[in-house]
Coordinates of C-alpha atoms in Angstrom, one line a residue:
M1 CA -18.1 -7.9 7.0
L2 CA -17.5 -10.3 9.8
D3 CA -20.0 -11.4 12.4
Q4 CA -18.8 -11.2 16.0
Q5 CA -18.0 -14.9 16.2
K6 CA -16.0 -14.9 13.0
R7 CA -14.2 -11.7 14.1
Q8 CA -13.3 -13.1 17.5
Q9 CA -12.2 -16.4 15.9
D10 CA -9.9 -14.9 13.2
F11 CA -8.8 -11.7 14.9
P12 CA -8.9 -12.4 18.7
S13 CA -6.5 -9.5 19.5
L14 CA -9.1 -7.0 18.3
S15 CA -11.3 -7.8 21.3
E16 CA -8.8 -5.9 23.5
R17 CA -8.5 -2.7 21.5
V18 CA -10.1 -0.4 18.9
Y19 CA -7.6 -0.8 16.1
L20 CA -7.7 2.0 13.5
N21 CA -4.2 1.8 12.0
S22 CA -4.4 -0.8 9.2
A23 CA -2.8 1.8 6.8
A24 CA 0.4 1.3 8.8
E25 CA 0.1 -2.3 10.1
G26 CA -2.7 -4.6 9.2
I27 CA -3.7 -7.2 11.9
P28 CA -3.2 -10.6 10.3
P29 CA -5.9 -13.3 10.6
L30 CA -4.7 -16.4 12.5
A31 CA -4.4 -18.2 9.2
V32 CA -1.3 -16.1 8.5
G33 CA 0.3 -17.4 11.8
E34 CA -0.5 -20.9 10.7
A35 CA 1.2 -20.2 7.4
F36 CA 4.4 -19.2 9.2
Q37 CA 4.2 -22.5 11.1
Q38 CA 3.8 -24.4 7.9
Y39 CA 6.8 -22.6 6.5
F40 CA 8.8 -23.8 9.5
Q41 CA 7.7 -27.4 9.1
D42 CA 8.5 -27.3 5.4
K43 CA 11.9 -25.7 6.1
L44 CA 12.7 -28.6 8.5
L45 CA 12.8 -30.8 5.4
G46 CA 15.9 -29.0 4.1
M47 CA 16.4 -29.1 0.4
D48 CA 13.3 -31.3 0.0
G49 CA 11.3 -28.5 1.4
R50 CA 12.0 -26.3 -1.6
T51 CA 9.3 -28.1 -3.7
L52 CA 6.8 -27.0 -1.0
H53 CA 8.2 -23.5 -1.0
E54 CA 7.9 -23.3 -4.7
A55 CA 4.2 -24.4 -4.5
Q56 CA 3.5 -21.6 -2.1
W57 CA 5.3 -19.2 -4.4
D58 CA 3.2 -20.2 -7.4
A59 CA 0.0 -20.0 -5.3
A60 CA 0.9 -16.5 -4.0
K61 CA 1.7 -15.3 -7.5
A62 CA -1.6 -16.5 -8.7
L63 CA -3.5 -14.6 -6.0
V64 CA -1.4 -11.4 -6.7
A65 CA -2.3 -11.8 -10.4
Q66 CA -5.9 -12.1 -9.5
M67 CA -5.9 -9.0 -7.4
Y68 CA -4.0 -7.0 -10.1
G69 CA -6.0 -8.3 -13.0
L70 CA -2.9 -9.8 -14.7
S71 CA -1.6 -13.3 -15.4
S72 CA 0.8 -15.1 -13.1
N73 CA 3.6 -14.5 -15.6
E74 CA 3.0 -10.7 -15.2
V75 CA 3.6 -10.6 -11.5
S76 CA 6.4 -11.3 -9.0
I77 CA 7.3 -10.7 -5.4
C78 CA 10.4 -8.9 -4.1
S79 CA 11.3 -7.9 -0.5
C80 CA 9.4 -4.6 -0.1
S81 CA 7.9 -1.8 -2.1
S82 CA 11.0 0.3 -1.7
E83 CA 13.1 -2.3 -3.3
A84 CA 10.5 -2.6 -6.1
F85 CA 10.6 1.1 -6.8
N86 CA 14.4 1.2 -6.8
L87 CA 14.6 -1.7 -9.2
A88 CA 11.9 0.0 -11.4
Y89 CA 14.0 3.2 -11.6
L90 CA 17.0 1.1 -12.5
A91 CA 15.1 -0.5 -15.3
L92 CA 14.3 3.0 -16.7
Q93 CA 18.0 3.9 -17.0
L94 CA 17.1 7.6 -16.7
K95 CA 19.4 10.2 -18.3
A96 CA 19.9 13.9 -18.1
G97 CA 16.9 15.7 -19.7
D98 CA 14.4 13.0 -18.6
E99 CA 11.6 14.1 -16.2
V100 CA 9.8 12.2 -13.5
I101 CA 6.5 13.4 -12.0
V102 CA 5.6 12.5 -8.4
S103 CA 3.0 13.8 -6.0
D104 CA 3.5 15.5 -2.6
L105 CA 0.9 13.2 -1.1
D106 CA 3.0 10.1 -1.8
F107 CA 5.1 7.9 0.4
P108 CA 8.9 8.4 0.1
A109 CA 9.5 4.9 -1.2
S110 CA 7.9 5.8 -4.6
Y111 CA 9.9 9.0 -5.3
T112 CA 13.1 9.4 -3.4
F113 CA 15.3 7.5 -5.9
G114 CA 14.7 10.5 -8.3
L115 CA 15.9 12.9 -5.7
Q116 CA 19.3 11.2 -5.1
Q117 CA 22.3 13.1 -6.5
S118 CA 23.2 10.0 -8.5
C119 CA 19.9 10.3 -10.5
P120 CA 20.4 12.5 -13.6
A121 CA 16.7 13.1 -14.3
T122 CA 14.6 16.0 -13.1
T123 CA 11.8 15.3 -10.6
K124 CA 8.7 17.5 -10.8
V125 CA 6.1 17.5 -8.0
W126 CA 2.4 17.4 -8.6
K127 CA 1.4 19.5 -5.6
A128 CA -1.9 19.2 -3.8
R129 CA -4.2 22.2 -3.3
D130 CA -6.5 22.1 -0.3
W131 CA -5.2 18.6 0.3
E132 CA -6.4 17.3 -3.1
L133 CA -4.6 16.7 -6.4
H134 CA -6.1 18.5 -9.4
L135 CA -5.8 17.2 -13.0
D136 CA -5.0 20.7 -14.5
D137 CA -1.9 20.8 -12.3
L138 CA -0.8 17.4 -13.5
Q139 CA -1.4 18.5 -17.1
A140 CA 0.8 21.5 -16.7
L141 CA 3.8 19.3 -15.7
L142 CA 3.5 16.8 -18.6
N143 CA 5.6 17.2 -21.8
E144 CA 7.7 15.2 -24.3
K145 CA 10.5 14.8 -21.7
T146 CA 8.3 13.0 -19.1
R147 CA 9.5 9.4 -18.8
V148 CA 7.4 8.3 -15.9
V149 CA 4.6 9.5 -13.7
S150 CA 4.9 7.7 -10.3
I151 CA 1.8 8.1 -8.1
S152 CA -0.3 6.4 -5.4
L153 CA -3.9 5.3 -6.0
V154 CA -4.6 6.3 -2.4
S155 CA -2.4 8.7 -0.4
F156 CA -0.8 7.4 2.7
F157 CA -0.9 10.9 4.1
N158 CA -4.5 11.9 4.0
G159 CA -6.4 9.1 2.1
F160 CA -7.0 11.1 -1.1
K161 CA -7.9 8.6 -3.9
I162 CA -7.0 9.9 -7.3
P163 CA -9.6 9.7 -10.1
L164 CA -7.5 7.0 -11.8
K165 CA -9.2 6.8 -15.2
E166 CA -9.1 10.6 -15.6
V167 CA -5.4 10.6 -14.5
I168 CA -4.5 8.0 -17.1
Q169 CA -6.4 9.9 -19.8
T170 CA -4.6 13.1 -18.9
I171 CA -1.2 11.5 -19.0
R172 CA -1.8 9.7 -22.3
Q173 CA -3.1 12.9 -24.0
H174 CA -0.1 15.0 -23.0
S175 CA 2.9 12.7 -23.0
S176 CA 4.2 9.2 -23.8
A177 CA 5.2 8.7 -20.1
L178 CA 5.0 5.4 -18.3
I179 CA 2.6 5.2 -15.4
A180 CA 3.8 3.5 -12.2
L181 CA 1.1 3.1 -9.6
D182 CA 1.5 2.4 -5.8
V183 CA -1.6 0.6 -4.6
T184 CA -0.3 -0.1 -1.1
Q185 CA -3.1 1.9 0.5
A186 CA -5.8 0.3 -1.7
L187 CA -5.0 -3.3 -2.2
G188 CA -7.3 -5.5 -0.2
R189 CA -9.5 -2.6 0.9
I190 CA -11.2 -1.3 -2.3
P191 CA -11.9 -2.9 -5.7
L192 CA -9.3 -2.2 -8.3
D193 CA -9.4 -1.6 -12.0
L194 CA -5.8 -1.2 -13.2
E195 CA -6.3 -1.3 -16.9
G196 CA -3.9 1.2 -18.6
I197 CA -1.3 1.0 -15.8
D198 CA 2.3 0.1 -16.8
L199 CA 3.7 -0.9 -13.4
V200 CA 1.9 -1.8 -10.2
I201 CA 3.6 -2.1 -6.8
S202 CA 2.3 -2.8 -3.3
S203 CA 3.7 -3.6 0.1
T204 CA 2.3 -6.5 2.0
H205 CA 2.0 -5.6 5.7
K206 CA -1.0 -3.2 5.6
W207 CA -4.4 -3.8 4.1
I208 CA -3.8 -7.3 2.7
L209 CA -3.0 -8.4 6.3
A210 CA 0.1 -10.3 5.5
S211 CA 3.6 -9.8 6.9
H212 CA 6.6 -7.6 6.3
G213 CA 9.1 -8.6 3.7
G214 CA 7.1 -8.5 0.5
G215 CA 6.8 -6.2 -2.5
L216 CA 4.1 -7.2 -5.0
V217 CA 5.0 -6.2 -8.6
G218 CA 2.8 -6.3 -11.6
V219 CA 4.0 -5.6 -15.2
P220 CA 1.7 -6.1 -18.1
S221 CA 3.4 -8.2 -20.8
S222 CA 3.0 -5.3 -23.3
R223 CA 5.4 -3.2 -21.0
A224 CA 7.9 -6.0 -20.2
N225 CA 10.7 -4.4 -22.2
E226 CA 10.4 -1.0 -20.5
W227 CA 10.4 -2.6 -17.0
T228 CA 13.1 -5.2 -17.3
V229 CA 15.6 -4.7 -14.5
P230 CA 19.3 -5.0 -15.4
A231 CA 20.3 -6.1 -11.9
G232 CA 22.7 -8.8 -10.8
G233 CA 21.3 -11.9 -9.1
W234 CA 20.3 -15.3 -10.2
F235 CA 16.6 -15.9 -9.6
N236 CA 15.9 -13.0 -12.1
L237 CA 18.2 -14.4 -14.8
K238 CA 17.4 -16.4 -17.9
D239 CA 20.4 -18.7 -17.4
A240 CA 22.2 -18.1 -14.2
F241 CA 24.3 -21.4 -14.3
G242 CA 24.9 -22.0 -18.0
D243 CA 28.1 -22.3 -19.9
Q244 CA 28.2 -18.5 -20.5
R245 CA 27.5 -17.5 -17.0
F246 CA 30.9 -15.6 -16.7
E247 CA 30.4 -13.9 -20.1
K248 CA 26.9 -12.3 -19.8
A249 CA 23.9 -11.9 -17.5
E250 CA 20.5 -11.5 -19.1
S251 CA 17.4 -10.7 -17.0
L252 CA 14.1 -12.4 -17.4
P253 CA 11.6 -9.9 -18.9
G254 CA 9.2 -7.7 -17.0
A255 CA 8.0 -8.6 -13.5
A256 CA 10.2 -11.6 -13.2
S257 CA 13.3 -9.4 -13.3
F258 CA 12.3 -7.8 -10.0
T259 CA 13.0 -10.9 -7.9
V260 CA 16.8 -10.9 -8.0
G261 CA 17.5 -13.5 -5.4
M262 CA 16.1 -16.3 -3.2
P263 CA 12.5 -15.3 -2.5
N264 CA 11.6 -14.4 1.1
Y265 CA 9.6 -17.7 1.5
P266 CA 8.3 -17.0 5.1
A267 CA 6.7 -13.8 3.7
V268 CA 5.5 -15.7 0.6
Y269 CA 3.7 -18.2 2.8
A270 CA 2.1 -15.3 4.7
I271 CA 1.1 -13.4 1.5
R272 CA -0.5 -16.6 0.1
A273 CA -2.5 -17.1 3.3
A274 CA -3.5 -13.4 3.7
L275 CA -4.6 -13.0 0.0
D276 CA -6.5 -16.3 0.2
Y277 CA -8.3 -14.8 3.2
I278 CA -9.0 -11.5 1.5
T279 CA -10.2 -13.1 -1.7
K280 CA -12.5 -15.5 0.0
T281 CA -14.0 -12.7 2.1
G282 CA -14.2 -10.6 -1.1
V283 CA -12.8 -7.1 -1.5
E284 CA -16.3 -5.9 -2.7
N285 CA -17.7 -7.2 0.6
I286 CA -14.9 -5.5 2.6
N287 CA -15.5 -2.2 0.9
R288 CA -19.3 -2.5 1.3
A289 CA -18.9 -3.1 5.1
A290 CA -16.2 -0.5 5.7
T291 CA -17.6 2.4 3.6
P292 CA -20.4 3.2 6.1
L293 CA -17.8 3.3 8.9
V294 CA -15.7 5.8 7.0
E295 CA -18.7 7.9 6.4
A296 CA -19.8 7.8 10.0
C297 CA -16.3 8.7 11.2
L298 CA -16.1 11.5 8.7
E299 CA -19.4 13.0 9.8
G300 CA -18.4 12.6 13.4
L301 CA -15.1 14.5 12.9
K302 CA -17.0 17.3 11.2
Q303 CA -18.7 17.9 14.5
T304 CA -15.4 18.5 16.3
S305 CA -12.8 21.3 16.3
V306 CA -10.2 19.3 14.4
E307 CA -9.0 20.3 10.9
L308 CA -9.8 17.7 8.4
I309 CA -7.2 17.2 5.7
S310 CA -8.9 14.4 3.9
P311 CA -11.4 14.7 1.0
T312 CA -15.1 14.8 1.9
Q313 CA -16.3 13.5 -1.5
S314 CA -17.0 9.8 -1.5
E315 CA -15.3 9.3 -4.9
N316 CA -12.0 10.5 -3.4
L317 CA -12.2 8.4 -0.3
A318 CA -11.0 4.8 0.4
G319 CA -10.2 3.7 4.0
I320 CA -8.2 6.6 5.4
I321 CA -9.2 9.8 7.2
A322 CA -6.7 12.3 8.6
F323 CA -6.9 15.4 10.6
Q324 CA -4.7 18.0 12.3
H325 CA -4.9 19.7 15.7
P326 CA -2.5 22.0 17.7
E327 CA -2.5 19.4 20.4
A328 CA -2.5 16.3 18.2
E329 CA 0.2 14.5 20.2
R330 CA -1.7 14.9 23.5
I331 CA -4.9 13.8 21.8
Y332 CA -3.2 10.7 20.5
Q333 CA -1.7 9.9 23.9
H334 CA -5.2 10.0 25.4
L335 CA -6.7 7.8 22.7
H336 CA -3.8 5.3 23.0
S337 CA -4.3 5.2 26.8
K338 CA -7.8 4.0 26.2
Q339 CA -6.6 1.2 23.8
I340 CA -7.7 3.2 20.8
H341 CA -5.0 2.9 18.1
P342 CA -5.0 5.5 15.2
M343 CA -1.7 6.7 13.7
Y344 CA 0.1 9.9 14.9
H345 CA 2.8 10.8 12.5
A346 CA 3.9 13.7 10.3
G347 CA 1.9 16.2 12.3
R348 CA -1.5 14.6 11.8
I349 CA -3.7 11.8 13.3
R350 CA -4.8 9.2 10.7
V351 CA -7.7 6.8 11.1
A352 CA -7.8 3.7 8.9
L353 CA -11.0 1.6 8.7
H354 CA -10.9 -2.0 7.4
G355 CA -13.4 -4.8 7.1
Y356 CA -12.7 -6.1 10.6
N357 CA -13.7 -2.7 12.1
T358 CA -17.1 -2.1 13.5
L359 CA -19.5 0.8 14.1
E360 CA -18.8 0.4 17.8
D361 CA -15.1 1.1 17.0
V362 CA -16.0 4.3 15.3
E363 CA -18.3 5.4 18.1
T364 CA -15.7 4.6 20.8
F365 CA -13.1 6.6 18.9
L366 CA -15.3 9.6 18.5
R367 CA -16.5 9.5 22.1
E368 CA -12.9 9.6 23.5
L369 CA -11.9 12.1 20.9
H370 CA -14.6 14.4 22.3
V371 CA -13.2 13.8 25.8
A372 CA -9.7 14.7 24.6
L373 CA -11.0 17.9 22.9
S374 CA -13.1 19.1 25.8
K375 CA -12.1 22.2 27.6
S376 CA -12.4 20.5 31.0
Y377 CA -10.0 17.7 29.9
I378 CA -7.5 20.2 28.6
G379 CA -7.7 22.1 31.8
N380 CA -7.2 19.0 33.9
A381 CA -4.3 18.0 31.7
A382 CA -2.7 21.4 32.1
S383 CA -3.0 21.3 35.8

């Protein structure tokens, strides 16, 4: 995606390491740092700076809308994806007898509200078999009581990408459930077609290369009534300072109801800069450049003794490959000592390949992985 000069110019820290952990923390381009500096300069203007903050807010929303395939009025930005999911469940006002379906390949932010004792609904788990989710298992869980199916487009755990159109079709055929989709591990990395989705949520500090402190929310106008959050605040209200402000509070409809207070403007500046960088580079171009790296990494891992827990079919892969090994922690420590940065967490090592990665990154990772797996290395380490 990037020639060496552009990579060095925009991501200078990558010259010092093999960075394979964008699924946890994306490396921002320098333009994001410049955006933070711009926020500070604008903040020095005091109240007069708010006009500049609002311009960044509008620009960021326009870019989010472009990525989601929605209009600016159908998107908003809250503080993180966890907040967005909590507010979404609040909007549903679940009751006893309602059912929620989640997947066991998903991140806790998208499902743990339904497991709290205060939630009266029943949570059902769409369980993976052989590390993949199967449509017949989803179908068996759906019925007239299903209020929402909350799932990730790409699993944080092993990178499994659901067949989205087939999932939507299965849900629509067997229930009237709403579909909430977490695109955190897909946004900025693979092209998206979100037609038929009722709620879209993403964090901002991973593949879109922005900062912490953002949750990107998309609600099609046709679903605004279902996803209007009855939360206190002011930024989310139709009339927060009117004559009747002590008599009633009425939320703005849909996505706007998810931003309950003052926007996190430093994060908004970063989101605007990062999404501007991603869109100018082109998600199609990012995917085209990174896909061969994923394939090369996968093929290389197949030649080792690790246990792959990611799909091997191209249609179920995005940017993440994960594997297990009895000595995963030691392997990770060796890689990290060589300035190779995958993720070691939840009993597996995860590799994430973005547009700023190179074939040399993959080859270096595989070479040092072979060293860590070699009998001689294990013997030396044991001694």
